[in-house]
PDB file of C-alpha atoms in Angstrom:
ATOM      1  CA  UNK A   1      62.853  25.536  37.684  1.00  0.00           C
ATOM      2  CA  UNK A   2      63.027  29.256  36.885  1.00  0.00           C
ATOM      3  CA  UNK A   3      65.795  29.657  39.475  1.00  0.00           C
ATOM      4  CA  UNK A   4      67.810  26.885  37.815  1.00  0.00           C
ATOM      5  CA  UNK A   5      67.433  28.473  34.394  1.00  0.00           C
ATOM      6  CA  UNK A   6      68.494  31.887  35.698  1.00  0.00           C
ATOM      7  CA  UNK A   7      71.454  30.346  37.521  1.00  0.00           C
ATOM      8  CA  UNK A   8      72.585  28.597  34.337  1.00  0.00           C
ATOM      9  CA  UNK A   9      72.267  31.802  32.330  1.00  0.00           C
ATOM     10  CA  UNK A  10      74.331  33.731  34.880  1.00  0.00           C
ATOM     11  CA  UNK A  11      77.030  31.044  34.846  1.00  0.00           C
ATOM     12  CA  UNK A  12      77.239  31.161  31.062  1.00  0.00           C
ATOM     13  CA  UNK A  13      77.285  34.963  30.956  1.00  0.00           C
ATOM     14  CA  UNK A  14      80.042  35.173  33.568  1.00  0.00           C
ATOM     15  CA  UNK A  15      82.226  32.624  31.787  1.00  0.00           C
ATOM     16  CA  UNK A  16      81.892  34.368  28.441  1.00  0.00           C
ATOM     17  CA  UNK A  17      82.566  37.781  29.966  1.00  0.00           C
ATOM     18  CA  UNK A  18      85.874  36.540  31.377  1.00  0.00           C
ATOM     19  CA  UNK A  19      86.827  34.738  28.167  1.00  0.00           C
ATOM     20  CA  UNK A  20      84.709  36.160  25.336  1.00  0.00           C
ATOM     21  CA  UNK A  21      83.854  34.538  22.045  1.00  0.00           C
ATOM     22  CA  UNK A  22      85.671  35.999  19.032  1.00  0.00           C
ATOM     23  CA  UNK A  23      84.355  35.698  15.489  1.00  0.00           C
ATOM     24  CA  UNK A  24      86.646  33.812  13.095  1.00  0.00           C
ATOM     25  CA  UNK A  25      86.227  32.902   9.449  1.00  0.00           C
ATOM     26  CA  UNK A  26      84.733  32.111   7.087  1.00  0.00           C
ATOM     27  CA  UNK A  27      87.531  30.651   5.042  1.00  0.00           C
ATOM     28  CA  UNK A  28      88.826  27.895   2.795  1.00  0.00           C
ATOM     29  CA  UNK A  29      90.990  25.191   4.314  1.00  0.00           C
ATOM     30  CA  UNK A  30      93.138  22.675   2.482  1.00  0.00           C
ATOM     31  CA  UNK A  31      93.279  19.879   5.047  1.00  0.00           C
ATOM     32  CA  UNK A  32      96.435  17.816   5.373  1.00  0.00           C
ATOM     33  CA  UNK A  33      94.338  14.712   4.694  1.00  0.00           C
ATOM     34  CA  UNK A  34      91.247  15.589   2.616  1.00  0.00           C
ATOM     35  CA  UNK A  35      88.074  13.711   3.616  1.00  0.00           C
ATOM     36  CA  UNK A  36      87.804  12.524  -0.002  1.00  0.00           C
ATOM     37  CA  UNK A  37      89.275  13.115  -3.452  1.00  0.00           C
ATOM     38  CA  UNK A  38      86.492  15.594  -4.194  1.00  0.00           C
ATOM     39  CA  UNK A  39      87.000  17.553  -0.950  1.00  0.00           C
ATOM     40  CA  UNK A  40      90.558  18.821  -1.180  1.00  0.00           C
ATOM     41  CA  UNK A  41      89.301  22.253  -0.199  1.00  0.00           C
ATOM     42  CA  UNK A  42      86.933  22.612   2.740  1.00  0.00           C
ATOM     43  CA  UNK A  43      84.762  25.678   3.257  1.00  0.00           C
ATOM     44  CA  UNK A  44      84.665  26.523   6.947  1.00  0.00           C
ATOM     45  CA  UNK A  45      81.738  28.703   7.924  1.00  0.00           C
ATOM     46  CA  UNK A  46      82.235  31.625  10.288  1.00  0.00           C
ATOM     47  CA  UNK A  47      82.157  30.561  13.923  1.00  0.00           C
ATOM     48  CA  UNK A  48      83.055  31.880  17.363  1.00  0.00           C
ATOM     49  CA  UNK A  49      86.033  30.772  19.434  1.00  0.00           C
ATOM     50  CA  UNK A  50      87.047  31.795  22.930  1.00  0.00           C
ATOM     51  CA  UNK A  51      89.692  34.481  23.028  1.00  0.00           C
ATOM     52  CA  UNK A  52      92.144  32.334  24.970  1.00  0.00           C
ATOM     53  CA  UNK A  53      92.492  28.839  26.371  1.00  0.00           C
ATOM     54  CA  UNK A  54      90.361  28.065  29.418  1.00  0.00           C
ATOM     55  CA  UNK A  55      92.318  28.949  32.554  1.00  0.00           C
ATOM     56  CA  UNK A  56      92.790  27.263  35.905  1.00  0.00           C
ATOM     57  CA  UNK A  57      90.545  29.884  37.494  1.00  0.00           C
ATOM     58  CA  UNK A  58      87.758  29.277  34.989  1.00  0.00           C
ATOM     59  CA  UNK A  59      87.950  25.514  35.338  1.00  0.00           C
ATOM     60  CA  UNK A  60      88.077  25.715  39.129  1.00  0.00           C
ATOM     61  CA  UNK A  61      84.756  27.588  39.097  1.00  0.00           C
ATOM     62  CA  UNK A  62      83.363  24.833  36.897  1.00  0.00           C
ATOM     63  CA  UNK A  63      84.356  21.976  39.222  1.00  0.00           C
ATOM     64  CA  UNK A  64      83.027  23.897  42.220  1.00  0.00           C
ATOM     65  CA  UNK A  65      79.669  24.258  40.464  1.00  0.00           C
ATOM     66  CA  UNK A  66      79.783  20.741  38.972  1.00  0.00           C
ATOM     67  CA  UNK A  67      81.427  18.668  41.719  1.00  0.00           C
ATOM     68  CA  UNK A  68      81.136  15.432  39.761  1.00  0.00           C
ATOM     69  CA  UNK A  69      84.088  16.754  37.742  1.00  0.00           C
ATOM     70  CA  UNK A  70      86.328  17.196  40.787  1.00  0.00           C
ATOM     71  CA  UNK A  71      89.331  14.890  40.593  1.00  0.00           C
ATOM     72  CA  UNK A  72      88.260  13.094  43.782  1.00  0.00           C
ATOM     73  CA  UNK A  73      84.728  12.475  42.500  1.00  0.00           C
ATOM     74  CA  UNK A  74      84.946  12.046  38.732  1.00  0.00           C
ATOM     75  CA  UNK A  75      84.390   8.619  37.209  1.00  0.00           C
ATOM     76  CA  UNK A  76      87.591   6.920  35.979  1.00  0.00           C
ATOM     77  CA  UNK A  77      85.726   6.257  32.752  1.00  0.00           C
ATOM     78  CA  UNK A  78      86.113   9.942  31.889  1.00  0.00           C
ATOM     79  CA  UNK A  79      89.627  10.798  33.079  1.00  0.00           C
ATOM     80  CA  UNK A  80      92.944   9.104  33.703  1.00  0.00           C
ATOM     81  CA  UNK A  81      94.987   9.098  36.900  1.00  0.00           C
ATOM     82  CA  UNK A  82      96.719  12.436  36.213  1.00  0.00           C
ATOM     83  CA  UNK A  83      93.538  14.498  35.795  1.00  0.00           C
ATOM     84  CA  UNK A  84      94.078  17.990  37.304  1.00  0.00           C
ATOM     85  CA  UNK A  85      97.158  16.616  39.039  1.00  0.00           C
ATOM     86  CA  UNK A  86      98.942  19.983  39.166  1.00  0.00           C
ATOM     87  CA  UNK A  87      96.338  21.404  41.534  1.00  0.00           C
ATOM     88  CA  UNK A  88      97.094  21.321  45.245  1.00  0.00           C
ATOM     89  CA  UNK A  89      93.739  19.708  46.025  1.00  0.00           C
ATOM     90  CA  UNK A  90      90.451  18.955  44.243  1.00  0.00           C
ATOM     91  CA  UNK A  91      89.190  22.455  45.068  1.00  0.00           C
ATOM     92  CA  UNK A  92      92.360  24.511  45.443  1.00  0.00           C
ATOM     93  CA  UNK A  93      94.986  25.538  42.904  1.00  0.00           C
ATOM     94  CA  UNK A  94      97.807  26.074  45.372  1.00  0.00           C
ATOM     95  CA  UNK A  95     100.644  28.583  45.456  1.00  0.00           C
ATOM     96  CA  UNK A  96     102.551  27.041  42.559  1.00  0.00           C
ATOM     97  CA  UNK A  97      99.683  27.375  40.081  1.00  0.00           C
ATOM     98  CA  UNK A  98      98.585  30.665  38.546  1.00  0.00           C
ATOM     99  CA  UNK A  99      94.843  31.225  38.055  1.00  0.00           C
ATOM    100  CA  UNK A 100      95.674  32.689  34.644  1.00  0.00           C
ATOM    101  CA  UNK A 101      97.619  29.706  33.377  1.00  0.00           C
ATOM    102  CA  UNK A 102      95.765  27.467  30.917  1.00  0.00           C
ATOM    103  CA  UNK A 103      94.210  24.480  32.623  1.00  0.00           C
ATOM    104  CA  UNK A 104      95.993  21.272  31.599  1.00  0.00           C
ATOM    105  CA  UNK A 105      95.785  17.613  32.605  1.00  0.00           C
ATOM    106  CA  UNK A 106      92.165  17.816  31.487  1.00  0.00           C
ATOM    107  CA  UNK A 107      90.431  15.114  29.437  1.00  0.00           C
ATOM    108  CA  UNK A 108      88.271  15.501  26.347  1.00  0.00           C
ATOM    109  CA  UNK A 109      85.240  14.443  28.380  1.00  0.00           C
ATOM    110  CA  UNK A 110      85.906  17.151  30.971  1.00  0.00           C
ATOM    111  CA  UNK A 111      86.600  19.784  28.321  1.00  0.00           C
ATOM    112  CA  UNK A 112      83.367  18.897  26.543  1.00  0.00           C
ATOM    113  CA  UNK A 113      81.405  19.087  29.802  1.00  0.00           C
ATOM    114  CA  UNK A 114      82.885  22.505  30.594  1.00  0.00           C
ATOM    115  CA  UNK A 115      81.974  23.894  27.181  1.00  0.00           C
ATOM    116  CA  UNK A 116      78.442  22.554  27.440  1.00  0.00           C
ATOM    117  CA  UNK A 117      78.094  24.181  30.865  1.00  0.00           C
ATOM    118  CA  UNK A 118      78.598  27.613  29.280  1.00  0.00           C
ATOM    119  CA  UNK A 119      76.316  26.906  26.332  1.00  0.00           C
ATOM    120  CA  UNK A 120      79.161  26.168  23.949  1.00  0.00           C
ATOM    121  CA  UNK A 121      81.045  23.229  22.428  1.00  0.00           C
ATOM    122  CA  UNK A 122      84.551  22.221  21.479  1.00  0.00           C
ATOM    123  CA  UNK A 123      85.697  23.502  18.070  1.00  0.00           C
ATOM    124  CA  UNK A 124      85.941  21.075  15.194  1.00  0.00           C
ATOM    125  CA  UNK A 125      89.371  20.213  13.839  1.00  0.00           C
ATOM    126  CA  UNK A 126      88.738  22.258  10.695  1.00  0.00           C
ATOM    127  CA  UNK A 127      87.526  25.264  12.700  1.00  0.00           C
ATOM    128  CA  UNK A 128      90.577  25.164  14.941  1.00  0.00           C
ATOM    129  CA  UNK A 129      92.936  24.812  11.980  1.00  0.00           C
ATOM    130  CA  UNK A 130      91.330  27.754  10.186  1.00  0.00           C
ATOM    131  CA  UNK A 131      91.682  29.964  13.263  1.00  0.00           C
ATOM    132  CA  UNK A 132      95.256  28.786  13.814  1.00  0.00           C
ATOM    133  CA  UNK A 133      96.260  29.502  10.212  1.00  0.00           C
ATOM    134  CA  UNK A 134      96.201  33.224  10.992  1.00  0.00           C
ATOM    135  CA  UNK A 135      99.291  35.191  11.910  1.00  0.00           C
ATOM    136  CA  UNK A 136      99.149  38.624  13.505  1.00  0.00           C
ATOM    137  CA  UNK A 137      98.859  40.272  10.098  1.00  0.00           C
ATOM    138  CA  UNK A 138      96.769  38.010   7.883  1.00  0.00           C
ATOM    139  CA  UNK A 139      94.034  35.404   8.021  1.00  0.00           C
ATOM    140  CA  UNK A 140      96.046  32.700   6.254  1.00  0.00           C
ATOM    141  CA  UNK A 141      99.799  32.563   6.764  1.00  0.00           C
ATOM    142  CA  UNK A 142     100.380  28.910   5.957  1.00  0.00           C
ATOM    143  CA  UNK A 143     102.555  29.835   2.972  1.00  0.00           C
ATOM    144  CA  UNK A 144     104.767  32.045   5.166  1.00  0.00           C
ATOM    145  CA  UNK A 145     107.829  29.871   5.824  1.00  0.00           C
ATOM    146  CA  UNK A 146     109.177  32.140   8.581  1.00  0.00           C
ATOM    147  CA  UNK A 147     105.903  32.022  10.490  1.00  0.00           C
ATOM    148  CA  UNK A 148     105.636  28.275   9.980  1.00  0.00           C
ATOM    149  CA  UNK A 149     109.175  27.747  11.265  1.00  0.00           C
ATOM    150  CA  UNK A 150     108.344  29.586  14.495  1.00  0.00           C
ATOM    151  CA  UNK A 151     105.591  27.050  15.124  1.00  0.00           C
ATOM    152  CA  UNK A 152     107.927  24.149  14.395  1.00  0.00           C
ATOM    153  CA  UNK A 153     110.521  25.618  16.751  1.00  0.00           C
ATOM    154  CA  UNK A 154     107.939  25.614  19.553  1.00  0.00           C
ATOM    155  CA  UNK A 155     106.975  22.012  18.803  1.00  0.00           C
ATOM    156  CA  UNK A 156     110.642  21.077  19.091  1.00  0.00           C
ATOM    157  CA  UNK A 157     111.114  22.582  22.554  1.00  0.00           C
ATOM    158  CA  UNK A 158     110.619  20.597  25.772  1.00  0.00           C
ATOM    159  CA  UNK A 159     107.579  21.591  27.796  1.00  0.00           C
ATOM    160  CA  UNK A 160     108.434  24.202  30.454  1.00  0.00           C
ATOM    161  CA  UNK A 161     108.137  23.274  34.104  1.00  0.00           C
ATOM    162  CA  UNK A 162     105.751  26.183  34.579  1.00  0.00           C
ATOM    163  CA  UNK A 163     103.398  27.268  31.806  1.00  0.00           C
ATOM    164  CA  UNK A 164     103.070  30.996  31.056  1.00  0.00           C
ATOM    165  CA  UNK A 165      99.783  32.772  31.641  1.00  0.00           C
ATOM    166  CA  UNK A 166      97.322  33.103  28.779  1.00  0.00           C
ATOM    167  CA  UNK A 167      97.429  36.187  26.534  1.00  0.00           C
ATOM    168  CA  UNK A 168     101.171  36.593  26.962  1.00  0.00           C
ATOM    169  CA  UNK A 169     101.671  37.052  23.228  1.00  0.00           C
ATOM    170  CA  UNK A 170     100.029  39.266  20.642  1.00  0.00           C
ATOM    171  CA  UNK A 171      96.656  38.166  19.228  1.00  0.00           C
ATOM    172  CA  UNK A 172      96.376  36.824  15.718  1.00  0.00           C
ATOM    173  CA  UNK A 173      94.439  38.348  12.828  1.00  0.00           C
ATOM    174  CA  UNK A 174      91.097  37.298  14.329  1.00  0.00           C
ATOM    175  CA  UNK A 175      91.933  38.544  17.831  1.00  0.00           C
ATOM    176  CA  UNK A 176      92.682  35.077  19.263  1.00  0.00           C
ATOM    177  CA  UNK A 177      95.562  34.404  21.615  1.00  0.00           C
ATOM    178  CA  UNK A 178      98.043  31.546  21.969  1.00  0.00           C
ATOM    179  CA  UNK A 179      96.823  29.109  19.353  1.00  0.00           C
ATOM    180  CA  UNK A 180     100.524  28.368  18.955  1.00  0.00           C
ATOM    181  CA  UNK A 181     103.311  28.490  21.500  1.00  0.00           C
ATOM    182  CA  UNK A 182     101.450  27.737  24.723  1.00  0.00           C
ATOM    183  CA  UNK A 183      99.638  24.366  24.762  1.00  0.00           C
ATOM    184  CA  UNK A 184      98.007  21.786  22.518  1.00  0.00           C
ATOM    185  CA  UNK A 185      94.201  21.984  22.464  1.00  0.00           C
ATOM    186  CA  UNK A 186      91.400  19.440  22.299  1.00  0.00           C
ATOM    187  CA  UNK A 187      88.991  19.542  19.347  1.00  0.00           C
ATOM    188  CA  UNK A 188      85.534  18.050  19.110  1.00  0.00           C
ATOM    189  CA  UNK A 189      86.355  15.398  16.514  1.00  0.00           C
ATOM    190  CA  UNK A 190      89.915  14.531  17.571  1.00  0.00           C
ATOM    191  CA  UNK A 191      89.310  10.785  17.279  1.00  0.00           C
ATOM    192  CA  UNK A 192      87.787  10.816  13.800  1.00  0.00           C
ATOM    193  CA  UNK A 193      90.151  13.132  11.920  1.00  0.00           C
ATOM    194  CA  UNK A 194      91.953  10.263  10.220  1.00  0.00           C
ATOM    195  CA  UNK A 195      89.044   7.843  10.201  1.00  0.00           C
ATOM    196  CA  UNK A 196      86.986  10.325   8.198  1.00  0.00           C
ATOM    197  CA  UNK A 197      89.365  10.011   5.284  1.00  0.00           C
ATOM    198  CA  UNK A 198      88.511   7.416   2.660  1.00  0.00           C
ATOM    199  CA  UNK A 199      91.578   8.135   0.529  1.00  0.00           C
ATOM    200  CA  UNK A 200      93.810   5.715   2.479  1.00  0.00           C
ATOM    201  CA  UNK A 201      93.509   2.148   3.652  1.00  0.00           C
ATOM    202  CA  UNK A 202      92.501   1.575   7.272  1.00  0.00           C
ATOM    203  CA  UNK A 203      95.668  -0.419   7.842  1.00  0.00           C
ATOM    204  CA  UNK A 204      97.753   2.708   7.335  1.00  0.00           C
ATOM    205  CA  UNK A 205      96.134   4.678  10.172  1.00  0.00           C
ATOM    206  CA  UNK A 206      98.828   3.968  12.747  1.00  0.00           C
ATOM    207  CA  UNK A 207     101.514   4.925  10.247  1.00  0.00           C
ATOM    208  CA  UNK A 208      99.754   8.222   9.614  1.00  0.00           C
ATOM    209  CA  UNK A 209      99.445   8.902  13.332  1.00  0.00           C
ATOM    210  CA  UNK A 210     102.998   8.404  14.412  1.00  0.00           C
ATOM    211  CA  UNK A 211     105.568   8.722  11.634  1.00  0.00           C
ATOM    212  CA  UNK A 212     106.576  10.845   8.684  1.00  0.00           C
ATOM    213  CA  UNK A 213     105.840   8.033   6.244  1.00  0.00           C
ATOM    214  CA  UNK A 214     102.164   8.705   6.914  1.00  0.00           C
ATOM    215  CA  UNK A 215     102.442  11.882   4.869  1.00  0.00           C
ATOM    216  CA  UNK A 216     102.248   9.807   1.687  1.00  0.00           C
ATOM    217  CA  UNK A 217      98.954  10.703   0.039  1.00  0.00           C
ATOM    218  CA  UNK A 218      98.620  13.971   1.928  1.00  0.00           C
ATOM    219  CA  UNK A 219      97.535  17.064   0.022  1.00  0.00           C
ATOM    220  CA  UNK A 220      99.776  19.536   1.884  1.00  0.00           C
ATOM    221  CA  UNK A 221     103.025  17.615   2.326  1.00  0.00           C
ATOM    222  CA  UNK A 222     105.045  20.718   3.215  1.00  0.00           C
ATOM    223  CA  UNK A 223     102.682  21.771   6.026  1.00  0.00           C
ATOM    224  CA  UNK A 224     104.523  19.855   8.699  1.00  0.00           C
ATOM    225  CA  UNK A 225     102.997  21.763  11.664  1.00  0.00           C
ATOM    226  CA  UNK A 226      99.534  20.571  10.596  1.00  0.00           C
ATOM    227  CA  UNK A 227     100.823  17.037  10.270  1.00  0.00           C
ATOM    228  CA  UNK A 228     102.281  17.151  13.782  1.00  0.00           C
ATOM    229  CA  UNK A 229      98.972  18.382  15.225  1.00  0.00           C
ATOM    230  CA  UNK A 230      97.100  15.719  13.297  1.00  0.00           C
ATOM    231  CA  UNK A 231      99.399  12.980  14.550  1.00  0.00           C
ATOM    232  CA  UNK A 232      99.243  14.167  18.155  1.00  0.00           C
ATOM    233  CA  UNK A 233      95.463  14.501  18.314  1.00  0.00           C
ATOM    234  CA  UNK A 234      94.838  11.221  16.539  1.00  0.00           C
ATOM    235  CA  UNK A 235      97.030   9.372  19.033  1.00  0.00           C
ATOM    236  CA  UNK A 236      94.876  10.418  21.994  1.00  0.00           C
ATOM    237  CA  UNK A 237      92.045   8.733  23.838  1.00  0.00           C
ATOM    238  CA  UNK A 238      89.170  10.791  25.257  1.00  0.00           C
ATOM    239  CA  UNK A 239      90.141  10.151  28.889  1.00  0.00           C
ATOM    240  CA  UNK A 240      93.828  11.032  28.389  1.00  0.00           C
ATOM    241  CA  UNK A 241      95.352  14.037  30.138  1.00  0.00           C
ATOM    242  CA  UNK A 242      98.811  15.559  29.683  1.00  0.00           C
ATOM    243  CA  UNK A 243     100.730  18.542  31.034  1.00  0.00           C
ATOM    244  CA  UNK A 244     100.563  20.427  27.734  1.00  0.00           C
ATOM    245  CA  UNK A 245      96.978  19.709  26.660  1.00  0.00           C
ATOM    246  CA  UNK A 246      94.084  22.071  27.358  1.00  0.00           C
ATOM    247  CA  UNK A 247      91.179  23.534  25.401  1.00  0.00           C
ATOM    248  CA  UNK A 248      88.977  26.474  24.515  1.00  0.00           C
ATOM    249  CA  UNK A 249      85.304  26.493  23.561  1.00  0.00           C
ATOM    250  CA  UNK A 250      83.481  27.432  20.381  1.00  0.00           C
ATOM    251  CA  UNK A 251      80.002  28.322  19.194  1.00  0.00           C
ATOM    252  CA  UNK A 252      78.172  28.541  15.914  1.00  0.00           C
ATOM    253  CA  UNK A 253      78.113  32.094  14.607  1.00  0.00           C
ATOM    254  CA  UNK A 254      75.334  34.135  16.177  1.00  0.00           C
ATOM    255  CA  UNK A 255      72.815  35.584  13.751  1.00  0.00           C
ATOM    256  CA  UNK A 256      73.549  39.208  13.024  1.00  0.00           C
ATOM    257  CA  UNK A 257      77.302  38.939  13.571  1.00  0.00           C
TER     258      UNK A 257
END
């Protein structure tokens, strides 16, 4: 038992040395769809988020240590048919895949399991949005139209055949890399972002997910990047995988930080 505990601690320490947790927040977020009329501003407590998206190398170590998450062993309840499909084999990346690229074709279930294996969790939607609101120079750049347009320009581009490595761009105000411009990222509550809102009728959920008309009733109608992220995440199922969807892990703020 002691050996298992020590082994787990070493695994967690190694993972967080390679991809450390960075403190972000606290801050005030005006969500695109407020949870209620009385919650148009959300206070997000300080939390920790991994410096960059989890890489192929990091996730390969995970599946080697947790073989039930290998693509040839994982239950089809938790992944779809394209899970880790870019890898050469269940335990080898291959020559065409860089260890430093973000891991993609990974489901929410697999991302959650990885984070739990290092003593962490997936960030909430509000946490991720707060971290992603920062530019290089300031904690909240959502009113900066030039910065916002850069994000929209990335959303409008086709996915590259080969993803860049992580940390290819400058970090943002918090010291976090690639929250924009590299991949989309899973969040803990991806499937309840819209359902948590009681300000709209349930029958309008699909409209809000997939088309611009869903912006009716939104509090931040000019924040189109947030709306696009909201629509994308809310259209997913937990077992889905895509070539531009990965993740990074989060933790509650440690006492003393």
